[in-house]
Amino acid sequence: MLPYWTPVALSRDLAPLVVMPVVVDGAELALWRSASGRIAAWADRCPHRGMRLSHGFVRGEALSCIYHGWSYAQSGQCQRIPAHPDLEPPEAIRVPVHRAMESGGVIWVALAEPAALPPALAGLVPLRSVTLDAPFDPAAAGLAESGGAWRGTLAGVAVAVLVQPLPENRCVLHVLADGAATPAALVDASRGVETLRRQAEEALA
Amino acid sequence: MILYDYVLSPDCYKIRLLAALTGAKLTLRAVDFHPGGEHRSPAFLAINPAGTIPVMQDASLTLTDSAAILTYVAARSGPAWLGDDTPEMRARVALWLAFAQRLSASIGKARTHDMLQKPADIVACRKAGVQCLREIEAALVERHLMGDAFLAGNRPTLADIACFPHSMLAPDGGISVDAYPAIRLWTRAIRALPGFVEMPGIHRLHDLKPEPAGVQA
């Protein structure tokens, strides 16, 4: 298990009541945000029948499985089994919970105690997250490491790129851009991200 | 308005969805597409020689294309859905209505291959489907950057109805939708619209409903 924070999503893309699947160090997780805004990263598996919890739904401060509606509190503890409304769920029915935090408009997850905080990303705004069916070579994209992120320009806009490795040589790029750029310039930078992905995938082909 | 309908068809569902959102009254005629192959029967071919669904009949009018049917239902029951606010919005609606044919030809085919054992080049269909989803994702990112939440502008239109079903149902054809955060938020926004209806594989947002009381034995 990797002892550092892995970027898994842009904060903006995990609105309240949203649950999404993410992969950290090969582990499949359900990342979700409660109605009050709290985030959590859990093993993506309902302890009842193994259904992916990322197919589930968030109601208030709990995540419920789509299969039989078992709902789990922030601690991962099962709090309600709809088919047995009078039953207090045993403490053993609990979803494994991982460390998750938000910093710089990015959501980070760590499977083991991280040695350092995520990088500082001052002056940047979230642009988008894209998944590449290829590994990412920052040097080929003209980016250089600085302060824990790959930095450079896309379509003339200053960007910082965070890489989330996926199994099978895939990866997710979480791209942040200069907060002073105009919307039209950010659209160009978004198209620059598309180009970057195309080049990475063509290099693999 | 009579709709020749098949419950598992995304193209039929988009008509039912628009009708529900606009309050249009449809008379549904179920077509036994699978396993019966009723769309190939002489009676159905007399209505639509192409043997495709959906088909709409209204008085003397027969429409055999889902974009045309959507346009007709909107013009009759909810003209705002036509998206005529600006020339740009109108053009984007036309763009996405046409784009939806690419969704049917990729994700739609992958889905009937996997679910109904229809012949298809499944690898090519899935590759084309991923490309379609990437294009929708990129378009939604750009619209968000320009301050809009939907495909054609700042409110839902036929563009969204035309592209929404296949975007949700791609996993039926072995195409993951995990990698598209903008599509995830957009499909949630559509499922939150007043009057939204479901189809198998596309469920409502349970989080918008209060927790049901316990069932008494």
Coordinates of C-alpha atoms in Angstrom, one line a residue, chain A:
Chain A
M1 CA 0.0 0.0 0.0
L2 CA 1.4 3.3 -1.0
P3 CA 2.1 5.8 1.8
Y4 CA 1.2 8.9 0.0
W5 CA -1.9 10.8 -1.2
T6 CA -3.2 9.8 -4.6
P7 CA -5.4 12.3 -6.5
V8 CA -8.7 10.7 -7.4
A9 CA -11.1 13.4 -8.5
L10 CA -11.6 17.2 -8.8
S11 CA -13.7 18.4 -5.9
R12 CA -16.2 20.0 -8.3
D13 CA -16.9 16.7 -9.9
L14 CA -18.0 15.1 -6.6
A15 CA -21.1 17.2 -5.8
P16 CA -23.2 16.5 -2.7
L17 CA -25.1 13.2 -3.0
V18 CA -22.8 11.9 -5.7
V19 CA -21.0 8.6 -5.5
M20 CA -18.4 7.5 -8.0
P21 CA -16.0 4.6 -8.5
V22 CA -12.2 5.3 -8.2
V23 CA -9.1 3.1 -8.2
V24 CA -6.2 3.7 -5.9
D25 CA -3.1 1.4 -6.0
G26 CA -5.3 -1.2 -7.7
A27 CA -8.0 -1.1 -5.0
E28 CA -11.5 -0.3 -6.2
L29 CA -13.1 2.3 -4.0
A30 CA -16.5 4.1 -3.8
L31 CA -15.9 7.8 -3.4
W32 CA -18.9 9.8 -2.2
R33 CA -20.0 13.1 -0.7
S34 CA -22.8 13.5 1.9
A35 CA -25.6 16.1 1.8
S36 CA -23.6 18.2 4.3
G37 CA -20.5 18.0 2.1
R38 CA -18.4 15.3 3.9
I39 CA -16.3 13.0 1.6
A40 CA -15.5 9.4 2.2
A41 CA -13.6 6.7 0.3
W42 CA -14.7 3.1 1.0
A43 CA -14.0 -0.4 -0.4
D44 CA -16.4 -0.6 -3.4
R45 CA -18.2 -3.7 -2.1
C46 CA -21.3 -4.1 -0.1
P47 CA -20.6 -6.5 2.8
H48 CA -24.0 -8.1 2.2
R49 CA -23.9 -9.5 -1.4
G50 CA -20.7 -7.8 -2.9
M51 CA -22.5 -5.3 -5.1
R52 CA -20.5 -2.2 -6.0
L53 CA -21.4 0.5 -3.5
S54 CA -20.5 3.0 -6.3
H55 CA -23.8 1.9 -7.9
G56 CA -25.6 3.0 -4.7
F57 CA -27.1 6.3 -3.6
V58 CA -26.4 8.9 -1.0
R59 CA -29.3 10.0 1.3
G60 CA -28.4 12.6 3.9
E61 CA -25.2 11.4 5.6
A62 CA -25.4 7.8 4.6
L63 CA -24.5 5.7 1.5
S64 CA -27.0 3.0 0.6
C65 CA -26.4 -0.1 -1.6
I66 CA -28.6 -0.2 -4.8
Y67 CA -29.2 -3.9 -4.4
H68 CA -31.1 -4.3 -1.0
G69 CA -30.8 -0.8 0.4
W70 CA -28.5 -1.6 3.3
S71 CA -27.3 1.8 4.4
Y72 CA -24.0 2.7 5.9
A73 CA -23.0 5.7 8.2
Q74 CA -19.9 7.8 7.7
S75 CA -17.9 5.3 9.9
G76 CA -18.7 2.5 7.4
Q77 CA -21.0 0.9 10.0
C78 CA -24.2 -0.6 8.6
Q79 CA -27.1 1.4 10.2
R80 CA -30.2 0.1 8.5
I81 CA -31.3 -3.1 6.8
P82 CA -34.7 -2.3 5.1
A83 CA -35.9 -5.9 5.1
H84 CA -35.4 -6.0 8.8
P85 CA -36.4 -2.6 10.0
D86 CA -36.4 -3.5 13.7
L87 CA -32.9 -5.1 13.7
E88 CA -30.0 -3.2 15.0
P89 CA -27.3 -4.2 12.5
P90 CA -24.4 -6.0 14.2
E91 CA -21.1 -4.1 14.4
A92 CA -19.4 -6.7 12.2
I93 CA -21.3 -5.4 9.2
R94 CA -18.9 -2.6 8.4
V95 CA -17.4 -1.3 5.1
P96 CA -13.6 -0.8 5.2
V97 CA -12.9 3.0 5.2
H98 CA -9.8 4.8 3.8
R99 CA -8.3 8.2 4.4
A100 CA -9.7 10.9 2.1
M101 CA -9.1 14.7 2.1
E102 CA -9.7 17.7 0.0
S103 CA -6.9 20.2 -0.9
G104 CA -6.5 22.6 -3.7
G105 CA -9.8 21.7 -5.4
V106 CA -8.7 18.1 -5.6
I107 CA -9.8 15.0 -3.6
W108 CA -7.0 12.8 -2.4
V109 CA -7.0 9.2 -1.0
A110 CA -4.3 7.3 0.8
L111 CA -4.4 3.6 1.7
A112 CA -1.5 3.9 4.2
E113 CA -0.5 6.7 6.5
P114 CA 0.9 9.3 4.1
A115 CA 4.4 10.8 4.8
A116 CA 3.6 14.2 3.4
L117 CA 0.7 16.5 2.6
P118 CA -0.6 16.9 -1.0
P119 CA 1.1 19.5 -3.1
A120 CA 0.1 23.2 -2.9
L121 CA -1.9 24.3 -5.9
A122 CA -2.4 28.0 -5.3
G123 CA -3.8 30.2 -8.1
L124 CA -5.2 27.3 -10.0
V125 CA -8.8 26.3 -10.9
P126 CA -10.0 22.8 -11.7
L127 CA -10.2 22.2 -15.5
R128 CA -11.1 18.5 -16.0
S129 CA -10.2 14.9 -15.3
V130 CA -9.5 12.6 -18.3
T131 CA -8.8 8.9 -18.4
L132 CA -6.0 7.7 -20.8
D133 CA -5.9 4.2 -22.2
A134 CA -2.1 4.6 -22.1
P135 CA 0.6 5.6 -19.6
F136 CA 1.5 9.3 -19.4
D137 CA 4.9 10.7 -20.3
P138 CA 5.0 14.2 -18.9
A139 CA 8.3 15.1 -20.7
A140 CA 6.7 14.1 -24.1
A141 CA 3.9 16.6 -23.2
G142 CA 6.4 19.3 -22.5
L143 CA 5.7 19.3 -18.7
A144 CA 8.2 19.5 -15.9
E145 CA 7.9 18.5 -12.2
S146 CA 7.5 21.4 -9.8
G147 CA 6.1 21.3 -6.3
G148 CA 4.6 17.9 -6.6
A149 CA 2.8 18.4 -9.9
W150 CA 3.7 18.4 -13.6
R151 CA 3.6 21.9 -14.8
G152 CA 3.7 23.7 -18.2
T153 CA 1.3 25.2 -20.7
L154 CA -1.6 23.8 -22.8
A155 CA -2.8 26.1 -25.6
G156 CA -1.0 28.9 -23.9
V157 CA -2.6 28.4 -20.5
A158 CA -0.5 27.6 -17.5
V159 CA -1.5 24.2 -16.1
A160 CA -0.7 21.7 -13.4
V161 CA -1.3 18.0 -14.1
L162 CA -1.7 15.3 -11.4
V163 CA -1.4 11.7 -12.4
Q164 CA -3.5 8.9 -10.9
P165 CA -2.2 5.5 -12.1
L166 CA -4.7 2.8 -13.1
P167 CA -4.2 -0.9 -13.6
E168 CA -3.3 -2.2 -17.1
N169 CA -1.2 0.8 -18.1
R170 CA -4.0 3.3 -17.9
C171 CA -4.1 6.5 -15.9
V172 CA -6.3 9.5 -15.0
L173 CA -5.0 13.0 -15.5
H174 CA -6.5 15.7 -13.2
V175 CA -5.7 19.0 -14.8
L176 CA -5.8 22.4 -13.1
A177 CA -5.4 25.6 -15.0
D178 CA -4.4 29.3 -14.3
G179 CA -7.3 30.8 -12.3
A180 CA -6.9 34.1 -14.2
A181 CA -7.5 32.5 -17.7
T182 CA -10.7 33.5 -19.5
P183 CA -13.4 30.9 -20.1
A184 CA -12.5 30.8 -23.8
A185 CA -8.9 30.2 -23.0
L186 CA -9.9 27.4 -20.7
V187 CA -11.9 25.8 -23.5
D188 CA -8.7 25.9 -25.6
A189 CA -6.8 24.3 -22.7
S190 CA -9.5 21.6 -22.5
R191 CA -9.0 20.8 -26.2
G192 CA -5.2 20.7 -25.4
V193 CA -5.9 18.0 -22.9
E194 CA -7.7 16.0 -25.6
T195 CA -4.7 16.4 -27.9
L196 CA -2.4 15.3 -25.1
R197 CA -4.5 12.1 -24.6
R198 CA -4.5 11.4 -28.3
Q199 CA -0.7 11.7 -28.5
A200 CA -0.2 9.4 -25.5
E201 CA -2.6 6.7 -26.9
E202 CA -1.1 6.9 -30.4
A203 CA 2.4 6.6 -29.0
L204 CA 1.2 3.3 -27.4
A205 CA -0.5 2.0 -30.5

